[in-house]
PDB file of C-alpha atoms and ligand atoms in Angstrom:
ATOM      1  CA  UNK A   4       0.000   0.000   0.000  1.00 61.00           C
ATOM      2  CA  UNK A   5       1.254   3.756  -0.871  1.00 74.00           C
ATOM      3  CA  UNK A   6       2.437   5.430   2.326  1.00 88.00           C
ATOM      4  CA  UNK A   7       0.057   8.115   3.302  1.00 97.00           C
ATOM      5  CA  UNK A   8      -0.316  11.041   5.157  1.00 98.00           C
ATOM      6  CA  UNK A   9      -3.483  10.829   7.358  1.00 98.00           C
ATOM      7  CA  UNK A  10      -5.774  13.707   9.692  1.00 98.00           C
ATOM      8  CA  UNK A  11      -6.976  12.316  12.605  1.00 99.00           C
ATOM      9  CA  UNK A  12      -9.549  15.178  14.094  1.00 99.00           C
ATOM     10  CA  UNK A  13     -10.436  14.238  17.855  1.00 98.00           C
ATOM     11  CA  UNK A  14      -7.479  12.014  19.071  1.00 98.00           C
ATOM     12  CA  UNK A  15      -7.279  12.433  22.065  1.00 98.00           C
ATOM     13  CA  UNK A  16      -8.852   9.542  23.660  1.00 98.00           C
ATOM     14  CA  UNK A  17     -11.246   6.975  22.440  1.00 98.00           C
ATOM     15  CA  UNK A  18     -11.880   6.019  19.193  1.00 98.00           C
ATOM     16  CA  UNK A  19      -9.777   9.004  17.421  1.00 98.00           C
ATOM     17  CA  UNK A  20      -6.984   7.624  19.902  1.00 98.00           C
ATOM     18  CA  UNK A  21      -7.331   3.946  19.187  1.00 98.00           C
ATOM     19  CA  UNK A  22      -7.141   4.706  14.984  1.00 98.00           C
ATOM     20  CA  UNK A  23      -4.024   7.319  15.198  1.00 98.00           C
ATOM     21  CA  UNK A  24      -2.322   4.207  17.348  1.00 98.00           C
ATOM     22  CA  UNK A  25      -3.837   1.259  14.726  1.00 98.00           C
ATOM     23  CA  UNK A  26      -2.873   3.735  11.767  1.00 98.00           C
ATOM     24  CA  UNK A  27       0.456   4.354  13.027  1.00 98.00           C
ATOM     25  CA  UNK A  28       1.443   0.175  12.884  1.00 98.00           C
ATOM     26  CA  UNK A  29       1.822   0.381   9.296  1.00 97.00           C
ATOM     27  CA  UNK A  30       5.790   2.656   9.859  1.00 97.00           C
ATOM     28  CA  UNK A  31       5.343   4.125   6.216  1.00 97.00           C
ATOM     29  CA  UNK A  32       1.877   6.201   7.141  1.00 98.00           C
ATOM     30  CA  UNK A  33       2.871   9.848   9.366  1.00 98.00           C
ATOM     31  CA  UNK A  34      -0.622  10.339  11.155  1.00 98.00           C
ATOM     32  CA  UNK A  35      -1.195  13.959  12.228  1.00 98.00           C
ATOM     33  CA  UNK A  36      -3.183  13.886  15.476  1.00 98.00           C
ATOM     34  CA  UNK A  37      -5.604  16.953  16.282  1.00 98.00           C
ATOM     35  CA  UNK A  38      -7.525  17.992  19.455  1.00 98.00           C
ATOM     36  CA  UNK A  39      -7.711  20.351  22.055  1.00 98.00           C
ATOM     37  CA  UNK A  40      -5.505  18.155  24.930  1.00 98.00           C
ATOM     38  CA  UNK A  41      -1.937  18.152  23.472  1.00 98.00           C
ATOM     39  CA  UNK A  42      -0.315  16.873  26.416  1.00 98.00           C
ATOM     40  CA  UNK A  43      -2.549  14.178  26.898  1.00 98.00           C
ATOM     41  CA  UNK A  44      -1.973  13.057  23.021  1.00 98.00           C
ATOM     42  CA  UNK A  45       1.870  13.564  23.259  1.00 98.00           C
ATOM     43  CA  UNK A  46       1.585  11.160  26.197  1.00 98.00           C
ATOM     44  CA  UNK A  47      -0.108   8.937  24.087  1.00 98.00           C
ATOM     45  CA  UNK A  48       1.874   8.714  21.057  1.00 98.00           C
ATOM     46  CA  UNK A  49       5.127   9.348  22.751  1.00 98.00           C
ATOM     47  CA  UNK A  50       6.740   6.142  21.396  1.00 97.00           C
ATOM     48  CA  UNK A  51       4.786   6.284  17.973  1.00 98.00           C
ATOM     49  CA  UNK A  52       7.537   8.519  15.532  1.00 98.00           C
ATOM     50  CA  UNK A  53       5.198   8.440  12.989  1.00 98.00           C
ATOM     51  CA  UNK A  54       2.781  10.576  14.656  1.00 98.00           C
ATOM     52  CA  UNK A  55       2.940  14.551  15.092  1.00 98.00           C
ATOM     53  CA  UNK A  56       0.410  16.189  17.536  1.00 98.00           C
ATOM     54  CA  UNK A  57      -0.887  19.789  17.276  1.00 98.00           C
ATOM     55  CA  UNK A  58      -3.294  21.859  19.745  1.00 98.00           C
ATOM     56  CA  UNK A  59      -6.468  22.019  17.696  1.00 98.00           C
ATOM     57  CA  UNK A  60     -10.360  23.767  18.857  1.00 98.00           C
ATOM     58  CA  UNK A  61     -13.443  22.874  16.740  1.00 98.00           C
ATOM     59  CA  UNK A  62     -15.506  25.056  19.104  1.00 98.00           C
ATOM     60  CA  UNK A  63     -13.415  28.417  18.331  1.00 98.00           C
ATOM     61  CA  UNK A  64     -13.882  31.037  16.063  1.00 95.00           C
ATOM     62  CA  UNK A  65     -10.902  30.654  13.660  1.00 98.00           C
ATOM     63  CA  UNK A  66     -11.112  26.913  12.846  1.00 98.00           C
ATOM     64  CA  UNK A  67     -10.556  27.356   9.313  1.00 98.00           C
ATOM     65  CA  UNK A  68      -7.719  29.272  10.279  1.00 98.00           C
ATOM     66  CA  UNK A  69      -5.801  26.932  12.974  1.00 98.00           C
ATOM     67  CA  UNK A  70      -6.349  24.222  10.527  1.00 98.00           C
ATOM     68  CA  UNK A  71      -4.765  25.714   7.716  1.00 98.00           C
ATOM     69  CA  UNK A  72      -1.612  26.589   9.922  1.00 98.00           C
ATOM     70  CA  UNK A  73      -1.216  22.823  11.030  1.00 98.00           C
ATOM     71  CA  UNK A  74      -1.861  21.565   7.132  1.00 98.00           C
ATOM     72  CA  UNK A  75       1.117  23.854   6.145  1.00 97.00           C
ATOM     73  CA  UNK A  76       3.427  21.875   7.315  1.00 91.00           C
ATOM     74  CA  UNK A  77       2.007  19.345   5.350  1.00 96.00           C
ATOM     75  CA  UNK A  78       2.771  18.466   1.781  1.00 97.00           C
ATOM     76  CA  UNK A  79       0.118  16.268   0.828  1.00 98.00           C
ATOM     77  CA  UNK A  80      -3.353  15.090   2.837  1.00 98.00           C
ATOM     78  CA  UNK A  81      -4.265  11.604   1.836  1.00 98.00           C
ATOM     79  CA  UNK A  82      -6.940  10.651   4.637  1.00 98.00           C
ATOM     80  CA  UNK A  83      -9.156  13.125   6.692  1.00 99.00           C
ATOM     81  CA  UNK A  84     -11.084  11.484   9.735  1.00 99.00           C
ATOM     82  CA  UNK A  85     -13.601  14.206  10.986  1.00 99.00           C
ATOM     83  CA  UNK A  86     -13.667  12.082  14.244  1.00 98.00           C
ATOM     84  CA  UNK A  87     -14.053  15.191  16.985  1.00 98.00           C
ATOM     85  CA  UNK A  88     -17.957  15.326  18.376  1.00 98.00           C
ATOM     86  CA  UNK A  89     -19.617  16.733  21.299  1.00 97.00           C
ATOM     87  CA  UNK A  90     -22.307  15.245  22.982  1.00 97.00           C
ATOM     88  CA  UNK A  91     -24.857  17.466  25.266  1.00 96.00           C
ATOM     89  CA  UNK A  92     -27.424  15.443  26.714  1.00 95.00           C
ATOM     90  CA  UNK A  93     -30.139  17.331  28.045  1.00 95.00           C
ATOM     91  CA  UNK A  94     -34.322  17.754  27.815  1.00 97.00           C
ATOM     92  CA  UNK A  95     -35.843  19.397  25.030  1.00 98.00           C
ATOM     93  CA  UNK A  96     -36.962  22.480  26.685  1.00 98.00           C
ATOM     94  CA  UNK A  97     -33.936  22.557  28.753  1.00 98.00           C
ATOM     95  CA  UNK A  98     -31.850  22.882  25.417  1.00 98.00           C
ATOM     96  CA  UNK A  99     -30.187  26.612  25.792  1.00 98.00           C
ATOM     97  CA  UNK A 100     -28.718  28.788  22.840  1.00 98.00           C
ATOM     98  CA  UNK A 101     -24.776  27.752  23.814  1.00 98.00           C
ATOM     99  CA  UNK A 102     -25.949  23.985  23.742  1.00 98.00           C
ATOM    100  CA  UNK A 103     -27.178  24.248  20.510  1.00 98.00           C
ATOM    101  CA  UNK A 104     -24.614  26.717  18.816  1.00 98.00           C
ATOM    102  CA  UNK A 105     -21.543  24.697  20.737  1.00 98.00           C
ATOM    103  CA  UNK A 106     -22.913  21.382  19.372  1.00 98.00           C
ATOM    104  CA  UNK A 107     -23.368  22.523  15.495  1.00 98.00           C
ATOM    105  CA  UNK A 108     -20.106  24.568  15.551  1.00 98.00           C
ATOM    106  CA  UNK A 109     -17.998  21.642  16.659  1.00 98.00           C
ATOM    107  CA  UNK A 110     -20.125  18.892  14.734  1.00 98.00           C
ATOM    108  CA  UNK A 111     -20.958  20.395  11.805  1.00 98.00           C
ATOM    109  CA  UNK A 112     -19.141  24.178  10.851  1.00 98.00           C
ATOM    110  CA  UNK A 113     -16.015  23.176  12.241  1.00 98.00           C
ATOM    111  CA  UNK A 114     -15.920  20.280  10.106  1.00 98.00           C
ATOM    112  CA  UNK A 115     -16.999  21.710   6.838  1.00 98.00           C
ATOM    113  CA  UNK A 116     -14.360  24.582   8.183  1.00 98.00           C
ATOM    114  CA  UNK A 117     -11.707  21.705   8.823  1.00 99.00           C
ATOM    115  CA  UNK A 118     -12.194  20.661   5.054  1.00 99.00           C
ATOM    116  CA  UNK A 119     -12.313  23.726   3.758  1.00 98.00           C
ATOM    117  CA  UNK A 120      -8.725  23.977   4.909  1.00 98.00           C
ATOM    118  CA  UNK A 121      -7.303  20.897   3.819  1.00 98.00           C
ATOM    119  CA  UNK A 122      -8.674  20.900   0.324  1.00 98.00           C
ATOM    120  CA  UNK A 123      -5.811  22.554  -0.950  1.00 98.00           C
ATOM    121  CA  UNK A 124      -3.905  19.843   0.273  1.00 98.00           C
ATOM    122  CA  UNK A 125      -5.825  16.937  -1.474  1.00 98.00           C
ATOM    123  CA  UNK A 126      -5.222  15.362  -4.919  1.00 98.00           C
ATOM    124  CA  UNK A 127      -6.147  11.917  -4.503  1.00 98.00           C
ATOM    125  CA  UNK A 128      -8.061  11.477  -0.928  1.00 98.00           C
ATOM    126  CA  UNK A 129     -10.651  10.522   0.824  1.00 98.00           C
ATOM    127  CA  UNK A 130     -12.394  12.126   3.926  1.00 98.00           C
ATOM    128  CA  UNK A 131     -14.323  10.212   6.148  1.00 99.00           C
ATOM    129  CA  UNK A 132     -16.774  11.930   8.612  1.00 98.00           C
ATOM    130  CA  UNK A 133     -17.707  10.273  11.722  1.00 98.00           C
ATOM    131  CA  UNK A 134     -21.993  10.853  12.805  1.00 98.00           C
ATOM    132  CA  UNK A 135     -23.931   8.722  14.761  1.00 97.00           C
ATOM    133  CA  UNK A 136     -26.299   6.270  14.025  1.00 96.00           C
ATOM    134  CA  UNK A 137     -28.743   8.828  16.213  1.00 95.00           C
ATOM    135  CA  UNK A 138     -28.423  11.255  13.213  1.00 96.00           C
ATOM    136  CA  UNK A 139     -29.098   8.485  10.427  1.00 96.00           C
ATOM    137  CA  UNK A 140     -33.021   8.848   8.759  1.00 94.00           C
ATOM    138  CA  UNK A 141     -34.937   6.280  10.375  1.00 94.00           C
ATOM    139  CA  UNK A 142     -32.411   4.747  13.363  1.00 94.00           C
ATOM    140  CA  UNK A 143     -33.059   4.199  16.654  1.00 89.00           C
ATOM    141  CA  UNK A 144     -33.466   7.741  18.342  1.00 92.00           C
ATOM    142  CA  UNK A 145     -32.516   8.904  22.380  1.00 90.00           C
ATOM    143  CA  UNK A 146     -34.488  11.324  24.168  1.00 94.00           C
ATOM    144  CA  UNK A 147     -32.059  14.134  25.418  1.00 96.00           C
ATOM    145  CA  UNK A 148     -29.849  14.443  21.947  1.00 96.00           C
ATOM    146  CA  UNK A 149     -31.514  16.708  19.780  1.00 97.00           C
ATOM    147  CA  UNK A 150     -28.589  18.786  20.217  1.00 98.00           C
ATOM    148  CA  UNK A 151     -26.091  16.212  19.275  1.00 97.00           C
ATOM    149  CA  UNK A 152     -27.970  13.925  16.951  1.00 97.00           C
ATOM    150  CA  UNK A 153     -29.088  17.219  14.486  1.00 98.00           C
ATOM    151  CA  UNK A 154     -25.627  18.498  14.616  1.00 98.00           C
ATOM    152  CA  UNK A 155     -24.497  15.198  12.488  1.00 98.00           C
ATOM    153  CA  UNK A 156     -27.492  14.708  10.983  1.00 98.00           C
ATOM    154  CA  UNK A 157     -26.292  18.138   9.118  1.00 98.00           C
ATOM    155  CA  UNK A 158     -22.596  16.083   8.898  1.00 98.00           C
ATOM    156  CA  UNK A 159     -24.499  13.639   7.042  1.00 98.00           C
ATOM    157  CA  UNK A 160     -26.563  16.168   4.229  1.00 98.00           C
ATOM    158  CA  UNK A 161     -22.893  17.534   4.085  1.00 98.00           C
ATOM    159  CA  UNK A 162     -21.391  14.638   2.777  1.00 98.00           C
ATOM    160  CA  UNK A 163     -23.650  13.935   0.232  1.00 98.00           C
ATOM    161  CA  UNK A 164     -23.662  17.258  -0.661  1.00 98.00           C
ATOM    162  CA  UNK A 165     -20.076  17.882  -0.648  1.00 98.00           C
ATOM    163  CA  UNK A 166     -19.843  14.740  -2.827  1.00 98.00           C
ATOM    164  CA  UNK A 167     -21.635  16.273  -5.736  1.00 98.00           C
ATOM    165  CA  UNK A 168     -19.867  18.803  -5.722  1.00 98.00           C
ATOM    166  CA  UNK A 169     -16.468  16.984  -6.106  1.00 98.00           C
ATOM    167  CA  UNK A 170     -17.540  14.239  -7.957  1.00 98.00           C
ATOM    168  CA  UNK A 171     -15.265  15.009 -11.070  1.00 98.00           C
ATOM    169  CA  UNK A 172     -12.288  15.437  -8.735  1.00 98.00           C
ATOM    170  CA  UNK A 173     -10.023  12.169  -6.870  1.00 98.00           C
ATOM    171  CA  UNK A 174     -11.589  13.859  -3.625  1.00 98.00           C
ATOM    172  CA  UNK A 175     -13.773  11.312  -2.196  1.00 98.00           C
ATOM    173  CA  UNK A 176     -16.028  11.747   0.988  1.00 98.00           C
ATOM    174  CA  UNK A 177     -18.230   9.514   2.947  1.00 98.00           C
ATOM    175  CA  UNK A 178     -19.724   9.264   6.262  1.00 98.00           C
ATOM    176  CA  UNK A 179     -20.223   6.249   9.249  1.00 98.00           C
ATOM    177  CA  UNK A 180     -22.877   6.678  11.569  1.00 98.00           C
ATOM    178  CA  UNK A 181     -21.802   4.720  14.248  1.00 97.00           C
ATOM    179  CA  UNK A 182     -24.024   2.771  16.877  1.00 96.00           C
ATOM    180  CA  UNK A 183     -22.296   2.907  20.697  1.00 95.00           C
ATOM    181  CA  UNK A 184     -18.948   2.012  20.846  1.00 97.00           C
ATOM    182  CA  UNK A 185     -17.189   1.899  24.942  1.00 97.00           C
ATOM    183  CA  UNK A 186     -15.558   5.329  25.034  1.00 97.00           C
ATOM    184  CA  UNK A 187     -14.979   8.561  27.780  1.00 94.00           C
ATOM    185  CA  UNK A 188     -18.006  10.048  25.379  1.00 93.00           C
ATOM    186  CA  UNK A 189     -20.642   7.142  25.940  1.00 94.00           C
ATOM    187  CA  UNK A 190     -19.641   6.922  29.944  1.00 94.00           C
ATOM    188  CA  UNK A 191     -20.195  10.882  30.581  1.00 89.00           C
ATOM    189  CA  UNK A 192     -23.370  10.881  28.378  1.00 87.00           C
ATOM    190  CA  UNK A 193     -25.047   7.543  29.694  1.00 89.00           C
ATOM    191  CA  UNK A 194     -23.323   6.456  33.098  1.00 92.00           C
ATOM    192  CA  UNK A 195     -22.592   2.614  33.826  1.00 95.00           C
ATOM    193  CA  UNK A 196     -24.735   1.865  29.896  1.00 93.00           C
ATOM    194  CA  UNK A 197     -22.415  -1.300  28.259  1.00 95.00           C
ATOM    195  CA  UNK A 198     -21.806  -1.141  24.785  1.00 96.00           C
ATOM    196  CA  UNK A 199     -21.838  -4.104  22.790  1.00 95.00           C
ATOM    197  CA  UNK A 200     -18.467  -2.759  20.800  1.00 97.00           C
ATOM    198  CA  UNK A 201     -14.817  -1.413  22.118  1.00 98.00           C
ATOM    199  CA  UNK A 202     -13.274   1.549  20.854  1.00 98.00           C
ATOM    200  CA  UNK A 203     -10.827  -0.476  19.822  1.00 98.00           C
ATOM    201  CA  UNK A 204     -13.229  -2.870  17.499  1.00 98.00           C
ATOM    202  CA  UNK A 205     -14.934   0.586  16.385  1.00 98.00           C
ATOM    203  CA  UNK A 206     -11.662   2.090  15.030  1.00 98.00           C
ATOM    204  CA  UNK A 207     -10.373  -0.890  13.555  1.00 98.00           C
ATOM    205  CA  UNK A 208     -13.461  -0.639  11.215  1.00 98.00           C
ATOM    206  CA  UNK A 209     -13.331   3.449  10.108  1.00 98.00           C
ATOM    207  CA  UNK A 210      -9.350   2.739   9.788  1.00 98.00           C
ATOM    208  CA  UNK A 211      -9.732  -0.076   7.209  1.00 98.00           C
ATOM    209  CA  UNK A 212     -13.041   2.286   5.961  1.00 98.00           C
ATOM    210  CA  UNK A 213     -10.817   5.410   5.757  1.00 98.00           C
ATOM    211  CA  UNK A 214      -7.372   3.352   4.108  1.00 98.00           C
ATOM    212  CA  UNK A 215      -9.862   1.238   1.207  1.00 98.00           C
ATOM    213  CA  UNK A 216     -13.304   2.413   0.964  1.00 98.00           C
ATOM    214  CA  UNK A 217     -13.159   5.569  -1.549  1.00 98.00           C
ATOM    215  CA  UNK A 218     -12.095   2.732  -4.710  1.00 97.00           C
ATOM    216  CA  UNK A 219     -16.264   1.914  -4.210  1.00 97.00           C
ATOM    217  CA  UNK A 220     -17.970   4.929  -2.580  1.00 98.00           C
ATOM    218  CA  UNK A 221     -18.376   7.978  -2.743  1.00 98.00           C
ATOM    219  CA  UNK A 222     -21.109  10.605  -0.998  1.00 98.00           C
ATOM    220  CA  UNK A 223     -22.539   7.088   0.866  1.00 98.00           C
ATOM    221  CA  UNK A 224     -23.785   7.314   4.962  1.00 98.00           C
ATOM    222  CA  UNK A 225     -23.294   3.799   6.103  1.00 98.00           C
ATOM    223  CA  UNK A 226     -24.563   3.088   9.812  1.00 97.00           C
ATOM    224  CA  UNK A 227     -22.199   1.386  11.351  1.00 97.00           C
ATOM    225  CA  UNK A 228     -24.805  -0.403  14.369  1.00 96.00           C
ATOM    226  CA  UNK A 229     -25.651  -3.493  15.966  1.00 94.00           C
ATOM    227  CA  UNK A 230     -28.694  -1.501  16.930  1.00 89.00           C
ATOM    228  CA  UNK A 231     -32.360  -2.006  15.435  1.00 87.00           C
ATOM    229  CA  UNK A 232     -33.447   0.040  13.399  1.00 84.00           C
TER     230      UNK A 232
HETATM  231  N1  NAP B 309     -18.806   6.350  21.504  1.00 56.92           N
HETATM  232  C1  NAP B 309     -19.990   6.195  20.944  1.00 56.92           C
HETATM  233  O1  NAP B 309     -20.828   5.401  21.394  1.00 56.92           O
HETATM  234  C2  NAP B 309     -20.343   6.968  19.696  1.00 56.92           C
HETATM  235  C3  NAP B 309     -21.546   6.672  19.060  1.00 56.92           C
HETATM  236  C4  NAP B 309     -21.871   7.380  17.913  1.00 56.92           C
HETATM  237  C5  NAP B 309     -21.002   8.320  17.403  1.00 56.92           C
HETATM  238  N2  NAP B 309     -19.838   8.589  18.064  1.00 56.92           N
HETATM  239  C6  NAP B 309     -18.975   9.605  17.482  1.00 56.92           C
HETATM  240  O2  NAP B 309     -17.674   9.069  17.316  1.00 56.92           O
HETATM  241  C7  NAP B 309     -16.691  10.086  17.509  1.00 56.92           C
HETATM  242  C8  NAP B 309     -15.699   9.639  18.574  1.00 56.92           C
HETATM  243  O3  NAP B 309     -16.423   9.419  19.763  1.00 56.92           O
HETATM  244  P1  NAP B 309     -15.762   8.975  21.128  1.00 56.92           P
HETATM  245  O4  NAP B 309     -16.810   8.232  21.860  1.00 56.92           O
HETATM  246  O5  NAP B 309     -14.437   8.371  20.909  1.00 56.92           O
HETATM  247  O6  NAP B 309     -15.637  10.398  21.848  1.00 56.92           O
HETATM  248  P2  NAP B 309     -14.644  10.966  22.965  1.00 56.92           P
HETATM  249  O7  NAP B 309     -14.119   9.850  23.798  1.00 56.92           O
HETATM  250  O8  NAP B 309     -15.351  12.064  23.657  1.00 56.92           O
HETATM  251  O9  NAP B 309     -13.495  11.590  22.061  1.00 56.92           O
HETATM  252  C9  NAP B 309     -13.798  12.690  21.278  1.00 56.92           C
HETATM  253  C10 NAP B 309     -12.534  13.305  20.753  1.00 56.92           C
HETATM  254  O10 NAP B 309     -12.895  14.550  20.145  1.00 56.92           O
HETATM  255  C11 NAP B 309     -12.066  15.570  20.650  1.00 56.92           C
HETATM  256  N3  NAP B 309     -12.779  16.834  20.714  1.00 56.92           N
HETATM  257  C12 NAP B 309     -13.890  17.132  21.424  1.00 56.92           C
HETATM  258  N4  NAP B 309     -14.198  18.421  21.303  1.00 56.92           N
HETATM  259  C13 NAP B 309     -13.246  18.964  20.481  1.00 56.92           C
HETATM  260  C14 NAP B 309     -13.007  20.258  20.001  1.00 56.92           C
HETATM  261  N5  NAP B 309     -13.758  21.308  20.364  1.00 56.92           N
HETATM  262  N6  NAP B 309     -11.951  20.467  19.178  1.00 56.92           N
HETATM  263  C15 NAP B 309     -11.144  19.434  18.821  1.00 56.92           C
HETATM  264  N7  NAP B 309     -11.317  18.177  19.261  1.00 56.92           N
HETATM  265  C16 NAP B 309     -12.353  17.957  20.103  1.00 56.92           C
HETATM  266  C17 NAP B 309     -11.649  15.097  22.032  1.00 56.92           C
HETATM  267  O11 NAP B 309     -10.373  15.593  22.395  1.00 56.92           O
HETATM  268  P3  NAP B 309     -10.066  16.905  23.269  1.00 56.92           P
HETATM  269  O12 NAP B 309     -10.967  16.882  24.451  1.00 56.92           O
HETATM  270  O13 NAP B 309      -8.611  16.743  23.585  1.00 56.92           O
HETATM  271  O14 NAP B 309     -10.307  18.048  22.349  1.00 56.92           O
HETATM  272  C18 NAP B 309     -11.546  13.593  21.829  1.00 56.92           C
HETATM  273  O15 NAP B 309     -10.247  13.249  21.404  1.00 56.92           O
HETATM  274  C19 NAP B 309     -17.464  11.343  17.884  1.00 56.92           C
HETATM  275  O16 NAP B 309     -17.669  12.147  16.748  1.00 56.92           O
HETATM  276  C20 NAP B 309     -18.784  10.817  18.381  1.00 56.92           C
HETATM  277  O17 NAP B 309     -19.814  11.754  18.241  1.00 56.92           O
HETATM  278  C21 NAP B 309     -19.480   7.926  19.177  1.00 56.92           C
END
């Protein structure tokens, strides 16, 4: 396989941090690891020296901006993983204006934002963006994530819409809604609630996704869910 040069967006800690350290077993890749906790990902990665990690905030202002400082010192962007989300789990009525915004600008502008930037990268690539199964047309829903769930619901219309308008370029996109997976995220949100996958098992699927998947797809949402519907 060509070496590549591969985004991971929200690696941190669970599934973003199990796919930068999958990704980076295969010495010819150099993984690029973004989120907001840089110590906590140099900790991580400290033996891997095929992965560099840069200070990255979806929730700021200047997204756009950070991320096209971090791609410049990047020649060419093979693989994006839009794998950052935040989860507010809350009532309805409860739902307040900073809940709402903070949820859409990390979920949704910040990743259009994030691609905006790296576009000028891209000749042959493929971007994968990471929803839920909760934002898929028809899934099993959760009372308390309308903030959440609508966010990549609009990460879903995104990629098919972002699709059509690259479809005579190499720039592929697609998007896994993925059912719960055992991570920091699921244990905040729904305290002592088992999922039936790891975030290990999770990653291992969007890496092998992200590596193969644009030679057959491209503009697809694929939920990714042992759930029913
Ligand atoms: N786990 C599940 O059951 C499940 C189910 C469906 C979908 N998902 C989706 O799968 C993805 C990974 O989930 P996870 O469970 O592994 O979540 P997680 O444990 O909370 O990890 C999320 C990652 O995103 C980063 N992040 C959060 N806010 C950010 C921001 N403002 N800017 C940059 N990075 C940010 C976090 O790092 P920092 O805090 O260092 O920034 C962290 O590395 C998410 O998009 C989530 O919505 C998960």
């Amino acid at each position: 396989m060509k070496k590549k040069s591969i985004i991971v967006v929200g690696a941190s800690r669970g599934i973003g941090k199990e796919m930068v350290l999958q990704l980076a077993e295969n010495a010819t890749h150099t993984i690029y690891a973004l989120s907001r906790n840089l110590e906590k990902m140099q900790e991580n990665f400290a033996s891997l020296e095929n992965v560099h990690c840069f200070a990255f905030d979806l929730a700021k202002n200047d997204v756009r901006e950070q991320a096209e400082l971090i791609f410049s010192h990047i020649d060419t962007i093979d693989i994006l993983i839009n794998n950052a989300g935040k989860l507010v789990n809350k009532p309805f009525l409860e739902l307040n204006k900073e809940d709402l915004s903070d949820c859409y600008q990390v979920n949704a502008i910040g990743v259009m934002q994030t691609v905006q930037a790296a576009l000028p990268k891209m000749k042959v690539a493929h971007i994968v963006n990471i929803s839920t199964i909760g934002g898929f047309q028809g899934s099993v829903k959760f009372p308390g994530l309308t903030a959440y769930s609508t966010s990549k619901a609009a990460v879903v219309s995104f990629t098919e819409l972002f699709a059509e308008e690259y479809k005579d370029t190499s720039i592929k996109m697609n998007c896994l809604c993925l059912g719960a997976a055992q991570t920091e995220m699921l244990e905040e949100a729904f305290p002592g609630y088992q999922a039936p996958v790891s975030a290990s098992k999770m990653a291992k699927y969007i890496v092998d996704f992200a590596l193969t998947a644009d030679q057959w797809m491209n503009g697809k949402v694929i939920p990714v869910s042992l759930s029913t519907p």
